[in-house]
XYZ file of C-alpha atoms in Angstrom:
487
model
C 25.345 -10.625 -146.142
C 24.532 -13.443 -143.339
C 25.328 -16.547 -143.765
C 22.705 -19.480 -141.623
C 25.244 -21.181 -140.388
C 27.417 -18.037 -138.763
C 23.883 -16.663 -136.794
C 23.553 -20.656 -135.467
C 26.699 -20.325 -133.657
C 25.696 -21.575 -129.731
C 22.503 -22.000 -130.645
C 21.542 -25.980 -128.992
C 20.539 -27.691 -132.379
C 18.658 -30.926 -132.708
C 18.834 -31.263 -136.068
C 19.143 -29.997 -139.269
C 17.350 -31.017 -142.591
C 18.975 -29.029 -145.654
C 21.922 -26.741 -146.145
C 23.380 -24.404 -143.334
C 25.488 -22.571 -145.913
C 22.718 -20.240 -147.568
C 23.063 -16.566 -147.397
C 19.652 -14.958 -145.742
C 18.512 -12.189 -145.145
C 16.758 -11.469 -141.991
C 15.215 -13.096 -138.292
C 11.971 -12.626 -138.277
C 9.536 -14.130 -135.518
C 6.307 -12.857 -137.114
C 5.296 -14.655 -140.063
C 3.415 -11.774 -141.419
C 6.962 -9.885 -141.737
C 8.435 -12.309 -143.630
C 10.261 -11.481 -147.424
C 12.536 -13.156 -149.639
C 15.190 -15.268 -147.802
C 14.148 -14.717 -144.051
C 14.792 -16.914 -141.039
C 11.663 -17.418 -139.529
C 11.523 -18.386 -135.928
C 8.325 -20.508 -134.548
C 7.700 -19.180 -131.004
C 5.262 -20.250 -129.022
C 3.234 -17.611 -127.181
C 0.260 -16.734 -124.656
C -1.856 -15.734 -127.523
C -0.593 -17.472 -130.639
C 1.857 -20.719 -131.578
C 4.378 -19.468 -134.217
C 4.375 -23.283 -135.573
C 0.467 -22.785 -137.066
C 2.267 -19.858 -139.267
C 5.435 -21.727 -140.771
C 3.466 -22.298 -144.454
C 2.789 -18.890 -144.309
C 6.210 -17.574 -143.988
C 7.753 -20.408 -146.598
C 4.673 -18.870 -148.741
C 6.448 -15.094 -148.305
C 9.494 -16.393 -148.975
C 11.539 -18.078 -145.854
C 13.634 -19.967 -146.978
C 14.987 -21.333 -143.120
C 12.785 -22.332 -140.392
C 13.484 -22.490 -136.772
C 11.255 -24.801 -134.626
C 10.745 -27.275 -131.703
C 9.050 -29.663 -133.612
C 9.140 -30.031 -137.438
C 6.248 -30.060 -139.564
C 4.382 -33.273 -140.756
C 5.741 -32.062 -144.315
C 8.865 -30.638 -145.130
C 9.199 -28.154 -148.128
C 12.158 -29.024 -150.482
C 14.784 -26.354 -150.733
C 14.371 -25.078 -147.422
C 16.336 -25.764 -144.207
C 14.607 -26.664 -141.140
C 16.556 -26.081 -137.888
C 14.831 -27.948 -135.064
C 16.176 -26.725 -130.987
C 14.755 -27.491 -127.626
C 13.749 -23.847 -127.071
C 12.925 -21.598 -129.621
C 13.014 -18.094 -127.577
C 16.624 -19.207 -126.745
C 17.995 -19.908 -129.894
C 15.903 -16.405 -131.017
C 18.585 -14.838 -128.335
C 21.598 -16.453 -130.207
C 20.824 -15.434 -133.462
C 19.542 -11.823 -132.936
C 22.611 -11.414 -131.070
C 24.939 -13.467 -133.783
C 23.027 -11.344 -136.566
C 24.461 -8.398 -135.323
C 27.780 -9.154 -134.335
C 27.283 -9.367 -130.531
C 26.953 -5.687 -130.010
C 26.884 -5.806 -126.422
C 30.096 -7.374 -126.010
C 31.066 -3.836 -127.422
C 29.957 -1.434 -125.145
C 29.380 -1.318 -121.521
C 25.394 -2.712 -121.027
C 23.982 -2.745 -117.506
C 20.995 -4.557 -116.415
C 18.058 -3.012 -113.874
C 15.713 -5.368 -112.469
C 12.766 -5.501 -110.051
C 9.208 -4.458 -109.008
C 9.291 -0.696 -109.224
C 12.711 1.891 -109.760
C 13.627 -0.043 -113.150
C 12.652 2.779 -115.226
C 14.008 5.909 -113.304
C 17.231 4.177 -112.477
C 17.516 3.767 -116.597
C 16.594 6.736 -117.058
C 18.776 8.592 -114.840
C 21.996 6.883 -115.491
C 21.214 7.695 -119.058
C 20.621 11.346 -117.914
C 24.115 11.379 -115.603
C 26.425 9.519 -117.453
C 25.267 11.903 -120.666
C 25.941 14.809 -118.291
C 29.443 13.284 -117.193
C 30.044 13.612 -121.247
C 29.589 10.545 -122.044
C 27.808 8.661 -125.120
C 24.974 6.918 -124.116
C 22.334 4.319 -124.945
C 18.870 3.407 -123.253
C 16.549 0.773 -123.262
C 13.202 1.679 -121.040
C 9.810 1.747 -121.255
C 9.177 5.133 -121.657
C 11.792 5.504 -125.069
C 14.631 4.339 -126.342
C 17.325 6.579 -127.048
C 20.871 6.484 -129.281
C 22.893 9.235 -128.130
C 20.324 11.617 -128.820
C 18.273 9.835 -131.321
C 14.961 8.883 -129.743
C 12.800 5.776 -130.554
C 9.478 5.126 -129.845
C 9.530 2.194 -127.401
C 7.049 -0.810 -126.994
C 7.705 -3.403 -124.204
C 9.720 -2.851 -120.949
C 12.274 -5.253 -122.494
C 12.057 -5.677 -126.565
C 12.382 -8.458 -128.294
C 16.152 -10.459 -128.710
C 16.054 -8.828 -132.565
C 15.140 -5.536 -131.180
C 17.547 -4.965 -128.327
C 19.932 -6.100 -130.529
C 19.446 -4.235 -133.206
C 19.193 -0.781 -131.262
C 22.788 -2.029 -129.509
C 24.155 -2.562 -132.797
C 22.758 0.912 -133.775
C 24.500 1.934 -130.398
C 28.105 0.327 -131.431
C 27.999 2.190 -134.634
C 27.200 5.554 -132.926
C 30.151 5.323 -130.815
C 27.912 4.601 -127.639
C 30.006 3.439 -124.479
C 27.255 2.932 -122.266
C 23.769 1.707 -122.011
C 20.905 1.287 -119.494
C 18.356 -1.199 -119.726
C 15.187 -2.339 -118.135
C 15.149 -6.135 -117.829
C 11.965 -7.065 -116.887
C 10.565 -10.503 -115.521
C 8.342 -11.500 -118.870
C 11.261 -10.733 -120.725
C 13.852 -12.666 -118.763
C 11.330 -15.515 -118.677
C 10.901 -15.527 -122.942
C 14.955 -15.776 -122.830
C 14.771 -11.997 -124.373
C 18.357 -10.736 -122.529
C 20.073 -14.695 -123.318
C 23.494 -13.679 -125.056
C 23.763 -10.315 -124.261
C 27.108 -9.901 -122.102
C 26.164 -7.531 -119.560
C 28.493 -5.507 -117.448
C 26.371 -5.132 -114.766
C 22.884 -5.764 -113.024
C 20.744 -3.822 -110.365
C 18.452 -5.239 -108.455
C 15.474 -2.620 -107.005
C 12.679 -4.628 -104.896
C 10.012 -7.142 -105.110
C 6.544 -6.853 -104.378
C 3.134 -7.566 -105.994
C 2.925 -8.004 -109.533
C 2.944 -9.851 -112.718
C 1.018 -12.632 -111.014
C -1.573 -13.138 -114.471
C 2.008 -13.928 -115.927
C 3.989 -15.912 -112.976
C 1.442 -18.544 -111.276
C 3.797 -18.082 -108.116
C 5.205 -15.021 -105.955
C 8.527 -17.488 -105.978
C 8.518 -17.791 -109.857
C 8.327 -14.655 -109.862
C 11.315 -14.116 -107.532
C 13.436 -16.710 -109.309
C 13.137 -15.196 -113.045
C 14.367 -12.372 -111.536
C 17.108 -14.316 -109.679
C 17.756 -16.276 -113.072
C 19.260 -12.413 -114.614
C 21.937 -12.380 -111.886
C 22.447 -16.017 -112.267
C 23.288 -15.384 -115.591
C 25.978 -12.283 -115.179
C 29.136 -13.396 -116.068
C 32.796 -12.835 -113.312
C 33.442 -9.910 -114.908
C 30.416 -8.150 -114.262
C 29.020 -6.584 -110.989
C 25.494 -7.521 -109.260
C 24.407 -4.370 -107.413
C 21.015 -5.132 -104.946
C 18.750 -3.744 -102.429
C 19.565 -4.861 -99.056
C 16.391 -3.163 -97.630
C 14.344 -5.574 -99.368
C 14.387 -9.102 -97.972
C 14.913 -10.554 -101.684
C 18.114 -8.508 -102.402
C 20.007 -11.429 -100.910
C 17.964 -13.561 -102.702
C 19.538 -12.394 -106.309
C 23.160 -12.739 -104.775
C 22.797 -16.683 -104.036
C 24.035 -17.761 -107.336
C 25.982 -15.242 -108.941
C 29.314 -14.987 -109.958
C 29.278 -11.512 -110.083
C 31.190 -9.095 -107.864
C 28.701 -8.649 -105.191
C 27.417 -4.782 -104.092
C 24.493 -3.561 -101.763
C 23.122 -0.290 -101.250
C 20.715 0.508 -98.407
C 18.775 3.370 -96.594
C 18.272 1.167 -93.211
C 20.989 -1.972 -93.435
C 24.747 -1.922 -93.280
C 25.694 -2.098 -97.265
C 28.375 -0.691 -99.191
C 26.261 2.404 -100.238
C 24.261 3.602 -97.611
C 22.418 6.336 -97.547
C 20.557 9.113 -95.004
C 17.370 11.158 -95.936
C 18.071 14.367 -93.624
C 15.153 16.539 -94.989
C 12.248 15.557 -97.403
C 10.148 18.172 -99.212
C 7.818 18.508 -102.369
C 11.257 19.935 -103.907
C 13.577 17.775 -103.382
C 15.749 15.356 -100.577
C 18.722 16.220 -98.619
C 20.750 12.951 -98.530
C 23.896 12.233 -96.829
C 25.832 9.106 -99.112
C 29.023 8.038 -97.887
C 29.378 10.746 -95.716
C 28.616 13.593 -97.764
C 25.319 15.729 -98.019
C 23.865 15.853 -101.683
C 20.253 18.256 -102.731
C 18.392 16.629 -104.958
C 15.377 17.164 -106.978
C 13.437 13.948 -106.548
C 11.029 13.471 -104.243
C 10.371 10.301 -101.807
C 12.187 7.885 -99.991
C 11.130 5.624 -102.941
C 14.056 7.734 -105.019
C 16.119 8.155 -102.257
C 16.628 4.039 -103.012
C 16.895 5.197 -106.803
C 19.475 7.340 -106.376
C 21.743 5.857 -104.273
C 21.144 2.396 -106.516
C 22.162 5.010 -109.435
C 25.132 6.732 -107.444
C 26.455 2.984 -106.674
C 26.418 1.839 -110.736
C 27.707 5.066 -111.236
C 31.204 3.720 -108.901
C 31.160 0.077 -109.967
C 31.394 1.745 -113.423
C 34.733 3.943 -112.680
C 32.800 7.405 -112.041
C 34.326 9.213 -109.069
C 32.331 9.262 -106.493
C 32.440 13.013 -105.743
C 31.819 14.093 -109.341
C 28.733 11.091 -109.105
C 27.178 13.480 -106.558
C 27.481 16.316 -108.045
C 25.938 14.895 -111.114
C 23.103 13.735 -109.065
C 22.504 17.380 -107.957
C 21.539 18.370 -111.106
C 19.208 15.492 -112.239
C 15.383 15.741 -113.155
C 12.511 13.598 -112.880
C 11.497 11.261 -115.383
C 8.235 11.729 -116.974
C 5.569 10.525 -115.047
C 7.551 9.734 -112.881
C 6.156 11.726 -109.124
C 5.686 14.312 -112.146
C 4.099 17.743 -110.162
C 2.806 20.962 -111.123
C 0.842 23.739 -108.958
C -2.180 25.674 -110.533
C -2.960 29.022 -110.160
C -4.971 27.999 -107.604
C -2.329 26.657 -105.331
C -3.574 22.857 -106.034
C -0.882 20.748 -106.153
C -1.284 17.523 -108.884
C 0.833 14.677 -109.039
C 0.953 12.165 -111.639
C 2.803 8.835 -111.085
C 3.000 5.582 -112.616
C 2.404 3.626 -109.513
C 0.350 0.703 -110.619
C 1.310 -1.820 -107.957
C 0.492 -1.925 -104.291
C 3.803 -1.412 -103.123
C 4.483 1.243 -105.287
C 0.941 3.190 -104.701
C 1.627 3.139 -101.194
C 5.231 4.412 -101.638
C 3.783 7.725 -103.250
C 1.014 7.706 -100.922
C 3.255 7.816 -97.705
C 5.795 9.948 -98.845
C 2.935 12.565 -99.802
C 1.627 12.360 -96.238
C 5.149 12.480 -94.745
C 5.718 15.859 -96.470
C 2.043 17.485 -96.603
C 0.859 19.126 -93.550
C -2.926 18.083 -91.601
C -4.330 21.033 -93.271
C -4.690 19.978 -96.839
C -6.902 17.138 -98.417
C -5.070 14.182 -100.497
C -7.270 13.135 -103.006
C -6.140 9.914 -105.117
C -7.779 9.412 -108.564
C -6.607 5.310 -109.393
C -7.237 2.255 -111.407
C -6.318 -0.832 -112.067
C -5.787 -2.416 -115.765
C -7.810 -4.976 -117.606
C -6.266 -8.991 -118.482
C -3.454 -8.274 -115.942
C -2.998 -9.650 -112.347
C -6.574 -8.767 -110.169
C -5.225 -9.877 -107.578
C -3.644 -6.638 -106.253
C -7.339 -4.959 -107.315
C -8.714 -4.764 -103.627
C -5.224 -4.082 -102.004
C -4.681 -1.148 -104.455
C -8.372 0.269 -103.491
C -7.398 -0.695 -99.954
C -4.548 1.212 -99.732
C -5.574 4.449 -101.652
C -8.528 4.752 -99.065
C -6.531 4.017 -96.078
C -3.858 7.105 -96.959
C -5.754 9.484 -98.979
C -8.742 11.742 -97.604
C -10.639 11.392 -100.956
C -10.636 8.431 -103.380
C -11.906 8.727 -107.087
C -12.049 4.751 -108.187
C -11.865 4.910 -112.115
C -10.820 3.209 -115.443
C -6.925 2.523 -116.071
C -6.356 0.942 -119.118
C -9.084 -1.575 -119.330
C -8.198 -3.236 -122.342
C -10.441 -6.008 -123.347
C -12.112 -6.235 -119.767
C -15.661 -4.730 -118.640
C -14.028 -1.178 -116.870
C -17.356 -1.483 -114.081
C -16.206 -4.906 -113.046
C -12.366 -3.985 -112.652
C -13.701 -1.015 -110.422
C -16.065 -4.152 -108.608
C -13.167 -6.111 -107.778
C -10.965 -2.882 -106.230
C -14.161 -1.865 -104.435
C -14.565 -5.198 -102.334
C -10.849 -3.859 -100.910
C -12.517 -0.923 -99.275
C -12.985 -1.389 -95.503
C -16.246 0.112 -94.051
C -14.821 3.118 -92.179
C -13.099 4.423 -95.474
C -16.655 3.784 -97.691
C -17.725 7.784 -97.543
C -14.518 8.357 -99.116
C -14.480 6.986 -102.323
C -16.473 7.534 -105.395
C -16.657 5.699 -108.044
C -16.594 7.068 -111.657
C -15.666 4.756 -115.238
C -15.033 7.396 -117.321
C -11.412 8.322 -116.733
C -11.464 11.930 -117.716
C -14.651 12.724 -115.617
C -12.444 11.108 -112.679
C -10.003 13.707 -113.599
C -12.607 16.390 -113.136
C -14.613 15.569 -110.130
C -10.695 15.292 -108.246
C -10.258 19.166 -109.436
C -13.882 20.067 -108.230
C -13.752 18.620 -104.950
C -9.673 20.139 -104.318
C -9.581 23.253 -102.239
C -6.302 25.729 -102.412
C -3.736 23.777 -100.566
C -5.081 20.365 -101.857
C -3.155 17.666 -103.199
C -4.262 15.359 -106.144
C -2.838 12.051 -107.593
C -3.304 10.897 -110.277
C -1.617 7.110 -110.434
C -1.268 4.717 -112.656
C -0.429 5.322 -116.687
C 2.073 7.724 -115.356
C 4.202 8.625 -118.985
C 1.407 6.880 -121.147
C -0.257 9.008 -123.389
C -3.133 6.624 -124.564
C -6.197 4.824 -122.748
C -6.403 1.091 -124.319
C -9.941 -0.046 -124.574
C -10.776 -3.193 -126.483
C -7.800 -3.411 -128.507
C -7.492 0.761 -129.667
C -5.416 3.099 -128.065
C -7.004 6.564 -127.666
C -5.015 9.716 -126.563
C -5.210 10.485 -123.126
C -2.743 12.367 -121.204
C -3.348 12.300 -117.569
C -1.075 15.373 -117.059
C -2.303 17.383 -119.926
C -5.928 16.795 -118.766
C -5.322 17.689 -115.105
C -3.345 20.723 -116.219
C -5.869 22.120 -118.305
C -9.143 20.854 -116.306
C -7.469 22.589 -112.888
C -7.218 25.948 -115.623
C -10.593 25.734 -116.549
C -12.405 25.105 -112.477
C -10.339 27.309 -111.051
C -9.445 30.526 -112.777
């Protein structure tokens, strides 16, 4: 049993009409979710205010409501709980609810454009191989131990995260990894979780239908490391001219980790290859199986949590020997054929190019690169033309094609990458909606040797169009399409 008043503990109250002493039962944010006894939570959103639903949830049964600004009429017998900001005091509670579980384990933070989900991922993956147990928060899943859960949002909700941490706690968990991203720092998801450390990866392009600003963009991110307490550590990029950035305000123990700038993890790519990276960190040459200097940043931004957390650096290495690539994720097979396919998640310019380049650095002049991408509906179109730009700049073939397009017209997405084209790189690219038949006219045109990406949805196993989901597997289709034209 909760009592109100226990969950309101640092929450910044502006008043209170009614009784704080009432048992409850649970936080709920969505109106439609509320039973007998709930706390319901009035947050306002892009798409909805949570204040137009407060008579609906006292109609299910709240009997406490958190707002910003109290109703014209108040409903005897139940407490209303006005604060300045509603997604803070969510933070609070969620975390008060359920006993602060992240004060209880060892919670680390990853941040940035692109990396945030293999670095998760892969500290999950080591740290369970260096025997310990282990929680994760990503986009792909969410695991406890080895309990997995179906995940929703880069970064859940405050009731969410907290309730998977508590689930974490009670599994013995020592560590989790998390993905923090920058609409859930923003909508005060990660407020009052203690965190033991954070990682910073890079900045580029994206998230600008969210952020009006590059620089509010920078700052939420900024804002996570602002937030980490002296006894936690603040690991960033020092390639990337915003790692410094994330540093300015921290009281965090400050760490860098770097391919091309002094830091105190540096790292040196000695060979590159479609299996794997020779690296030399610290001094010492490590094989590993990912591919690109895009994870040669992941793993040595893994290898130097790994340290800050107590691992020995030797056994870290070893351990980093042995790790695999997360799904969709620079995700490869070869057909029968000899066609190499590649599915990645790249969805941003920076990251596109990233895949792009380190395909051409390790491909020879006698192949053909052919690069099937998209770009998704009601997010930033912006980066639309630079993504089209940059796929026919470093790829011999370009199928332009849906991504997820959501509740936008698919042919005017592919519009808006098209004008991004220059005119020397127009007899490369086709254009084709249908996603699938993409898919297909990339295996007809690939010759033995060939290499085709596939970017974009990456681990995503749907295609969202006008509000459904439909199953669509970009590896699965490319597996069984390169089968079928080329037995």
């Amino acid at each position: 049993m909760r009592i109100l008043k226990d969950i309101l503990f640092k929450v910044a109250i502006e008043s209170i009409n009614g009784s704080t002493d009432n048992a409850i039962g649970k936080i709920e944010f969505d109106s439609r979710k509320v039973v007998e006894n709930d706390v319901f939570v009035a947050i306002r959103g892009s798409i909805s205010d949570g204040h137009n639903f407060i008579d609906t949830a006292i109609g299910l049964g709240a009997k406490t409501i958190i707002c910003d600004t109290l109703p014209n009429a108040l409903v005897k017998g139940i407490t209303y709980v006005t604060v300045s900001d509603t997604n803070m005091a969510l933070a609070f509670m969620a975390a008060n609810y359920f006993y602060n579980p992240s004060a209880k384990l060892k919670l680390v933070g990853i941040t940035g454009t692109n990396g945030k989900t293999t670095i998760a991922s892969l500290l999950y993956q080591l740290f369970q191989k260096a025997g310990h147990k282990v929680g994760l928060l990503s986009t792909v899943k969410i695991m406890v131990g080895d309990t997995e859960y179906k995940a929703t949002h880069t970064t859940p909700d405050s009731v969410t995260i907290n309730h998977y941490l508590a689930e974490m706690v009670s599994a013995g968990i020592e560590y989790c990894f998390m993905e923090v991203s920058s609409h859930g720092i923003h909508q005060k998801r990660t407020e009052a979780l203690q965190f033991a450390g954070g990682v910073f990866t890079n900045l580029s392009h994206d998230h600008l239908d969210y952020h009006p600003t590059f620089a509010e963009y920078r700052d939420v991110k900024k804002s996570f490391f602002d937030h980490l307490p002296k006894t936690a550590f603040a690991l960033t990029n020092a390639d990337d001219k915003n790692g410094v950035v994330m540093f300015q305000n921290t009281v965090a123990t400050k760490r860098t980790y770097a391919l091309k700038s002094y830091a105190d993890f540096r790292a040196q790519i000695l060979e590159s290859q479609l299996s794997g990276l020779l690296l030399k960190i610290d001094g010492n040459e490590v094989w590993v199986k990912l591919i690109g200097t895009f994870n040669a940043y992941n793993l040595l931004a893994i290898y130097g949590t790994a340290v800050e957390l107590g691992m020995d650096s030797l056994e870290t290495l070893r351990l980093l020997s042995d790790l695999e690539s997360v799904s969709g994720r620079f995700q490869y097979i070869v057909s029968d054929a000899q066609i190499t396919a590649i599915v990645d998640y790249a969805h941003t310019p920076d990251a596109l190019e990233n895949v792009l380049k380190t395909i051409n650095d390790i491909r020879t002049s006698n192949e053909q690169l052919i690069t099937v991408v998209g770009c998704g509906g009601n997010r930033d179109k912006t980066k639309r033309p630079i993504m089209a730009s940059i796929a026919s700049t470093l790829s011999d073939k370009v199928v332009i094609t849906s991504d997820n397009p959501r509740n936008e017209d698919p042919e005017i997405i592919i519009n808006e990458m098209e004008v991004g084209i220059e005119a020397q790189n127009f007899k490369k690219v086709l254009s084709i909606t249908d996603r699938k038949q993409a898919i297909k006219t990339a295996c007809q045109l690939a010759q033995p040797n060939d290499i085709i990406l596939i970017a974009g949805k990456g681990h995503e196993t749907y295609q969202e169009i006008k509000g459904i989901r439909h199953d669509f597997d970009d590896m699965k289709i490319v597996r069984e399409l390169l089968e079928q034209l080329h037995k």
